[in-house]
CSV table of C-alpha atoms in Angstrom, one decimal:
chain,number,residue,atom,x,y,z
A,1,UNK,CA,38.1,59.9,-50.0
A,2,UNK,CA,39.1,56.8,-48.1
A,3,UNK,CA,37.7,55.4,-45.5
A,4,UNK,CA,38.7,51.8,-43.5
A,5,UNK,CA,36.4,49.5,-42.1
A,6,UNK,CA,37.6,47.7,-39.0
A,7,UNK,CA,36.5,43.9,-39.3
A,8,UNK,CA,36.3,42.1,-35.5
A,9,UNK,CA,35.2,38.1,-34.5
A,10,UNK,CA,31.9,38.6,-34.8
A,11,UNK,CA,31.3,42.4,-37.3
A,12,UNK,CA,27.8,41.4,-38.8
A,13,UNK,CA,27.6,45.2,-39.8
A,14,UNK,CA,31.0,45.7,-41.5
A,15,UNK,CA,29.9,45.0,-45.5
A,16,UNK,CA,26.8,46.9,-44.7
A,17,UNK,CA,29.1,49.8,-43.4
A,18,UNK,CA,31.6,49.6,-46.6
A,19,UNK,CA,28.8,49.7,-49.6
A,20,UNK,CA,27.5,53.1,-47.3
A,21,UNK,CA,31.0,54.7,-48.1
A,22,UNK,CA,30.9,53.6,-51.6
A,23,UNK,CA,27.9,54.5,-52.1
A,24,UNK,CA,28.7,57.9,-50.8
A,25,UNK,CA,31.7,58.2,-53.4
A,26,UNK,CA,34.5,56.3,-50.9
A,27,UNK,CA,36.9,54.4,-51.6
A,28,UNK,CA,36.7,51.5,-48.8
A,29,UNK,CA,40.2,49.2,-47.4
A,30,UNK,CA,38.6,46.4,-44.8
A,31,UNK,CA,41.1,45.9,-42.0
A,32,UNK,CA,41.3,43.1,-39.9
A,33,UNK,CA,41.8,43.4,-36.0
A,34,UNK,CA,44.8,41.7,-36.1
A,35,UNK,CA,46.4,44.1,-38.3
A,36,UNK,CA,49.0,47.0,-36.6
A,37,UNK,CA,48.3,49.7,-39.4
A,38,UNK,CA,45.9,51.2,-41.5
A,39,UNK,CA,46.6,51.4,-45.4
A,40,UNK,CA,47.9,54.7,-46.2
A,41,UNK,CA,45.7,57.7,-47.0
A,42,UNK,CA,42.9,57.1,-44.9
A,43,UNK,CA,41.0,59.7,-43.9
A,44,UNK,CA,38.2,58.3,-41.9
A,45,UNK,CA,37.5,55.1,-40.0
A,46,UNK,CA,34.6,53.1,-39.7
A,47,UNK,CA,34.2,50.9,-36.7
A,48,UNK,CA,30.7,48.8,-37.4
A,49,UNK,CA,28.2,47.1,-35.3
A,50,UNK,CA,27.7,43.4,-34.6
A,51,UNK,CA,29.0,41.8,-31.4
A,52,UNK,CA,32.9,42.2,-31.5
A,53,UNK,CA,34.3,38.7,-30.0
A,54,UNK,CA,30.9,37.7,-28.8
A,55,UNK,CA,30.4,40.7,-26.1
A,56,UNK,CA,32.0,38.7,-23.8
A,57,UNK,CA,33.2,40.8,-20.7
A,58,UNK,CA,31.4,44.2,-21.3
A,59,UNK,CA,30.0,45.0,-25.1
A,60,UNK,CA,33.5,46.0,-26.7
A,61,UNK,CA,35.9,45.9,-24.4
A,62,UNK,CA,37.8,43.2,-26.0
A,63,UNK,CA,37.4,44.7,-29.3
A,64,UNK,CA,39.0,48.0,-27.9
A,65,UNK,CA,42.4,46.0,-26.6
A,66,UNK,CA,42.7,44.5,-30.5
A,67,UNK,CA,46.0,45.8,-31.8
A,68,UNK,CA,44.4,47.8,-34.3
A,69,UNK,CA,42.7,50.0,-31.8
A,70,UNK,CA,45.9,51.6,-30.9
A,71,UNK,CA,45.8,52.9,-34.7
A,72,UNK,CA,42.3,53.9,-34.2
A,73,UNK,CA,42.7,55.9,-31.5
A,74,UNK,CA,46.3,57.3,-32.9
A,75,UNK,CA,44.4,58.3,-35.7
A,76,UNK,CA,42.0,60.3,-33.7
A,77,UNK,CA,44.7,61.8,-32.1
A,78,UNK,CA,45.9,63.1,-35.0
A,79,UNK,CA,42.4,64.9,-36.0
A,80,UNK,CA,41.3,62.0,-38.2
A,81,UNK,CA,38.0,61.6,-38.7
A,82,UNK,CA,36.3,58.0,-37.1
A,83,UNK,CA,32.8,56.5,-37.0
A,84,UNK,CA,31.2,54.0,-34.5
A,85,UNK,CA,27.6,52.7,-34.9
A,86,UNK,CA,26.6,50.4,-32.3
A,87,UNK,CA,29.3,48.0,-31.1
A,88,UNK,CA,31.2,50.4,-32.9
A,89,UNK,CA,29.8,53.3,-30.4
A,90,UNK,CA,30.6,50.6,-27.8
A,91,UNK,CA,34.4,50.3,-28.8
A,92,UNK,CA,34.7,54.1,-28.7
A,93,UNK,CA,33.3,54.4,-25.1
A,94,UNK,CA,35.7,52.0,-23.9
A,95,UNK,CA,38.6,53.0,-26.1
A,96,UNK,CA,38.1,56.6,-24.5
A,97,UNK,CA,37.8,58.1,-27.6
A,98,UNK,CA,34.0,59.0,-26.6
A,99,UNK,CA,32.5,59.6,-22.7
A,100,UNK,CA,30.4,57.3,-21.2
A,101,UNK,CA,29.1,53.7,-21.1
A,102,UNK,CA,26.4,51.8,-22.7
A,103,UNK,CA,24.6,49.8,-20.5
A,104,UNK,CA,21.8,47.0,-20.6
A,105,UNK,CA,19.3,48.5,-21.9
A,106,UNK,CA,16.6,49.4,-19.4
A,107,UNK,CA,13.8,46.5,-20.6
A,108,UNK,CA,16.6,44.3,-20.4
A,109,UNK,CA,15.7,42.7,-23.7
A,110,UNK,CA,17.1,43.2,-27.4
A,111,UNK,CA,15.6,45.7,-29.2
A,112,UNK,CA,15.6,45.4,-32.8
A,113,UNK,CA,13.3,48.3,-34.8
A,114,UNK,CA,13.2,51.2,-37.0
A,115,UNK,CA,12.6,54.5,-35.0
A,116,UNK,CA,12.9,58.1,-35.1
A,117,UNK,CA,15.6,60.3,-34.1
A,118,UNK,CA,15.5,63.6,-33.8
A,119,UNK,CA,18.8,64.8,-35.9
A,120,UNK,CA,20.1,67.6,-32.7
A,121,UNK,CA,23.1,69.7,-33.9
A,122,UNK,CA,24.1,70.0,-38.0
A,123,UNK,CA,27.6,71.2,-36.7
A,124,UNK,CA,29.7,67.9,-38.1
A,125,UNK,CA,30.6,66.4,-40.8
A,126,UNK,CA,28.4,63.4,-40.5
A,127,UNK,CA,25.5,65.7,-39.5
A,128,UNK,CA,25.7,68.8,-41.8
A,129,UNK,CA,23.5,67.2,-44.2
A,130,UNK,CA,20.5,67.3,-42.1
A,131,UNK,CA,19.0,70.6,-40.9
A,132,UNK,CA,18.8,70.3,-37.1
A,133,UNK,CA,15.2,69.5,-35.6
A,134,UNK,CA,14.4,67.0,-38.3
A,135,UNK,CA,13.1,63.8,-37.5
A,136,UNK,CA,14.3,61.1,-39.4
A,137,UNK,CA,14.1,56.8,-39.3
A,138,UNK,CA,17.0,54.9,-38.6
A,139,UNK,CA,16.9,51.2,-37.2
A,140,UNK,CA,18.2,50.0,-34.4
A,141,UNK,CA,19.4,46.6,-33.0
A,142,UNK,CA,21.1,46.5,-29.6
A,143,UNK,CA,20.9,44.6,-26.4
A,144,UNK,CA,23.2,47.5,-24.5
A,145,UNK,CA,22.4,50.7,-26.0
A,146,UNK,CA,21.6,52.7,-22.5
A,147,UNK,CA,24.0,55.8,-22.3
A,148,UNK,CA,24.8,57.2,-19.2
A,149,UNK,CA,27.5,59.3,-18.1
A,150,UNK,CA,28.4,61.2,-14.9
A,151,UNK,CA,26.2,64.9,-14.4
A,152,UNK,CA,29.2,66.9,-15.3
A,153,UNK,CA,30.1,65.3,-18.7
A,154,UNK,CA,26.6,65.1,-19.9
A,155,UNK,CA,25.8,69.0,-18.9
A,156,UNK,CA,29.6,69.6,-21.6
A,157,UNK,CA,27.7,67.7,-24.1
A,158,UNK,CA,24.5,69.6,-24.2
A,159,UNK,CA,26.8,72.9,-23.8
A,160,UNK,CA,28.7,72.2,-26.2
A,161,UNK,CA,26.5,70.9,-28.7
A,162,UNK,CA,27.8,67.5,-29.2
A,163,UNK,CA,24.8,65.3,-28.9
A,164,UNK,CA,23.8,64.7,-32.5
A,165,UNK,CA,20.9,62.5,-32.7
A,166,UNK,CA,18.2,62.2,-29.6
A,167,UNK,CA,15.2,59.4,-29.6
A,168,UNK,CA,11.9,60.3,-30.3
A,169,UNK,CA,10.4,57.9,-27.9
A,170,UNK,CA,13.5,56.4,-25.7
A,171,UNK,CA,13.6,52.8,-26.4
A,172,UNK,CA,16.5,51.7,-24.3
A,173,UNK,CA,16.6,54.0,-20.7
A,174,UNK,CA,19.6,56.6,-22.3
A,175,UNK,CA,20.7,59.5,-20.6
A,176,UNK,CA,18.1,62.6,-22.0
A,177,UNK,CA,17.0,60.5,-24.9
A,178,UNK,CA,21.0,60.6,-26.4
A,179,UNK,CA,21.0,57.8,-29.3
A,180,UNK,CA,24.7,59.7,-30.4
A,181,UNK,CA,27.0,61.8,-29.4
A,182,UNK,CA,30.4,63.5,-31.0
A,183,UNK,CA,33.5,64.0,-29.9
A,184,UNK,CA,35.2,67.5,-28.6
A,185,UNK,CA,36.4,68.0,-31.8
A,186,UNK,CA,33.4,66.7,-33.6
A,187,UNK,CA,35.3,64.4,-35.7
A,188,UNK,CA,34.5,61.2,-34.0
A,189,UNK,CA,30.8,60.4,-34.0
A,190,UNK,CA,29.6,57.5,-31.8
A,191,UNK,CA,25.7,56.3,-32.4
A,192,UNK,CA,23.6,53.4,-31.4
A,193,UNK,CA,21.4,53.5,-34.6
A,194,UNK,CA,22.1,51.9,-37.9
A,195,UNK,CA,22.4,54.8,-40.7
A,196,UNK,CA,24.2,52.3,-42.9
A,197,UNK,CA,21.2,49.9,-42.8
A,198,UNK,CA,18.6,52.6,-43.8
A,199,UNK,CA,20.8,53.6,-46.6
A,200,UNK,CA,19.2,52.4,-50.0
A,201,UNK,CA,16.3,52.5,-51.7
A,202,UNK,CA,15.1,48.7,-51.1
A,203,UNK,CA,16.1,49.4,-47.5
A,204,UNK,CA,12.5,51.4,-46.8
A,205,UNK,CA,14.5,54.8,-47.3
A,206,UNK,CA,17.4,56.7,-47.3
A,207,UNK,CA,17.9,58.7,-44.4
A,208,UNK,CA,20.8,57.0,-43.4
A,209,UNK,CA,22.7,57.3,-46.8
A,210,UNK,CA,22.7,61.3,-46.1
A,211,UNK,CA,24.9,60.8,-43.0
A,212,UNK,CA,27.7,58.9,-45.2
A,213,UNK,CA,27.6,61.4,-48.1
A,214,UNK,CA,27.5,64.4,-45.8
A,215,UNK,CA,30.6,63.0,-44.0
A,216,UNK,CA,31.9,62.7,-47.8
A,217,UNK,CA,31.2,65.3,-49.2
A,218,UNK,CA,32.9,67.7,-46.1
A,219,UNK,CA,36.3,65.6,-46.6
A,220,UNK,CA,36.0,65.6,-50.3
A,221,UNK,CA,36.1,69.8,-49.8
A,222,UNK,CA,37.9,70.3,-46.6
C-alpha cells in the first residue's frame, strides 16, 4: 500500500505521520505543497498536524489553497482514501472535503495531553480495528480543536454513523464531545487527536498504531 504525506511551512507532525504508515506495512512518498501531483499509485493521503504556514488567517486555510490541495481533494473525488489529524482535520474542513469548523477552543488556551476517546462507529477503514465502545488514549495538542457545525449536518453525522471518535471528558467545547468525524463515504477521516504519536511502544502505548494498520490492512485486502 502507498500512502503520501503532504509536507506544509510549518508540518511538525509529518515524520511522525510517515514512520505510522511504515510501521503499518506502507510504503510512504512525502510531498511538498508546492508540488501539482501525487506520485503514482497512491492509495491514501496523509495530511498531518503542526501549524500549516503559521495558522495565519484561520488554522488551515492557507494550507487548503496550496496547489497540492487541488490533488487532494481530486483524489477524494475519485474515492481515494485521505487522513487529516489536527491541522490536517483543519485543512479538510476548509478544503470541504469534511463539514464544519474548528474553532478556538473554548478555554481559549492550548491544550496539549493524553486523553481518552471513546472509539464511536468500527464502520471504516481507519476504525475497523477497534470494536466500537472502547475507550482508548490518544494525545492531543491543539489550540483550535472546537467542532461545531450547523443542527442539520451534525444530526446526518450521528444518523449516519460518521462520528468515529468522541471525548471522554470534552477538553476543548466540541459539538457532542466529536474529537473526529468521517466523510459520507467513510474514506476520509478527519480527527483532532494524535494516533500517530501514541503509536510505539516507547510512546506510552499503542493505541494509535491500530488506527494505521487497520487502515492498511482494509486497502491491502480491498
Amino acid at each position: 500500500m502507498h500512502a503520501a504525506v503532504i509536507v506544509f511551512p510549518g508540518s511538525n507532525c509529518d515524520r511522525d505521520m510517515k514512520v505510522a504508515f511504515e510501521n503499518a506495512g506502507a510504503k510512504v512518498s512525502m510531498v511538498w505543497h508546492k508540488d501539482t501531483e501525487m506520485p503514482g499509485g497512491v492509495d491514501v493521503i496523509g495530511v498531518p498536524g503542526g501549524f500549516s504556514f503559521g495558522d495565519y488567517l484561520r488554522c488551515g486555510a492557507i494550507a487548503a489553497n496550496s496547489p497540492i490541495c487541488q490533488s487532494v481533494k481530486a483524489h477524494a473525488d475519485k474515492g481515494g482514501y485521505v487522513l487529516g489529524i489536527c491541522n490536517g482535520f483543519q485543512v479538510l474542513t476548509e478544503t470541504g472535503l469534511l463539514p464544519g469548523v474548528l474553532l478556538r477552543n473554548s478555554g481559549l488556551k492550548y491544550v496539549c495531553k493524553a486523553l481518552d476517546l471513546k472509539v464511536e462507529t468500527s464502520n471504516s477503514a481507519y476504525t475497523s480495528g477497534y470494536n466500537a465502545g472502547t475507550t482508548i488514549t490518544i494525545p492531543i495538542a491543539h489550540h483550535d480543536g472546537n467542532y461545531y457545525t450547523d443542527d442539520d449536518t451534525l444530526a446526518r453525522l450521528n444518523d449516519e454513523d460518521r462520528v468515529a471518535f468522541r471525548y471522554v471528558e470534552n477538553p476543548n467545547g466540541s459539538q457532542q464531545d466529536i474529537a473526529g468525524i468521517l466523510s459520507e463515504n467513510r474514506r476520509v477521516l478527519g480527527m483532532m487527536p494524535h494516533p500517530e504519536r501514541m503509536a510505539e511502544k516507547t510512546h506510552g502505548n499503542t493505541e494509535g498504531a491500530t488506527l494505521f494498520s487497520s487502515l492498511v490492512g482494509s486497502l491491502e485486502t480491498a
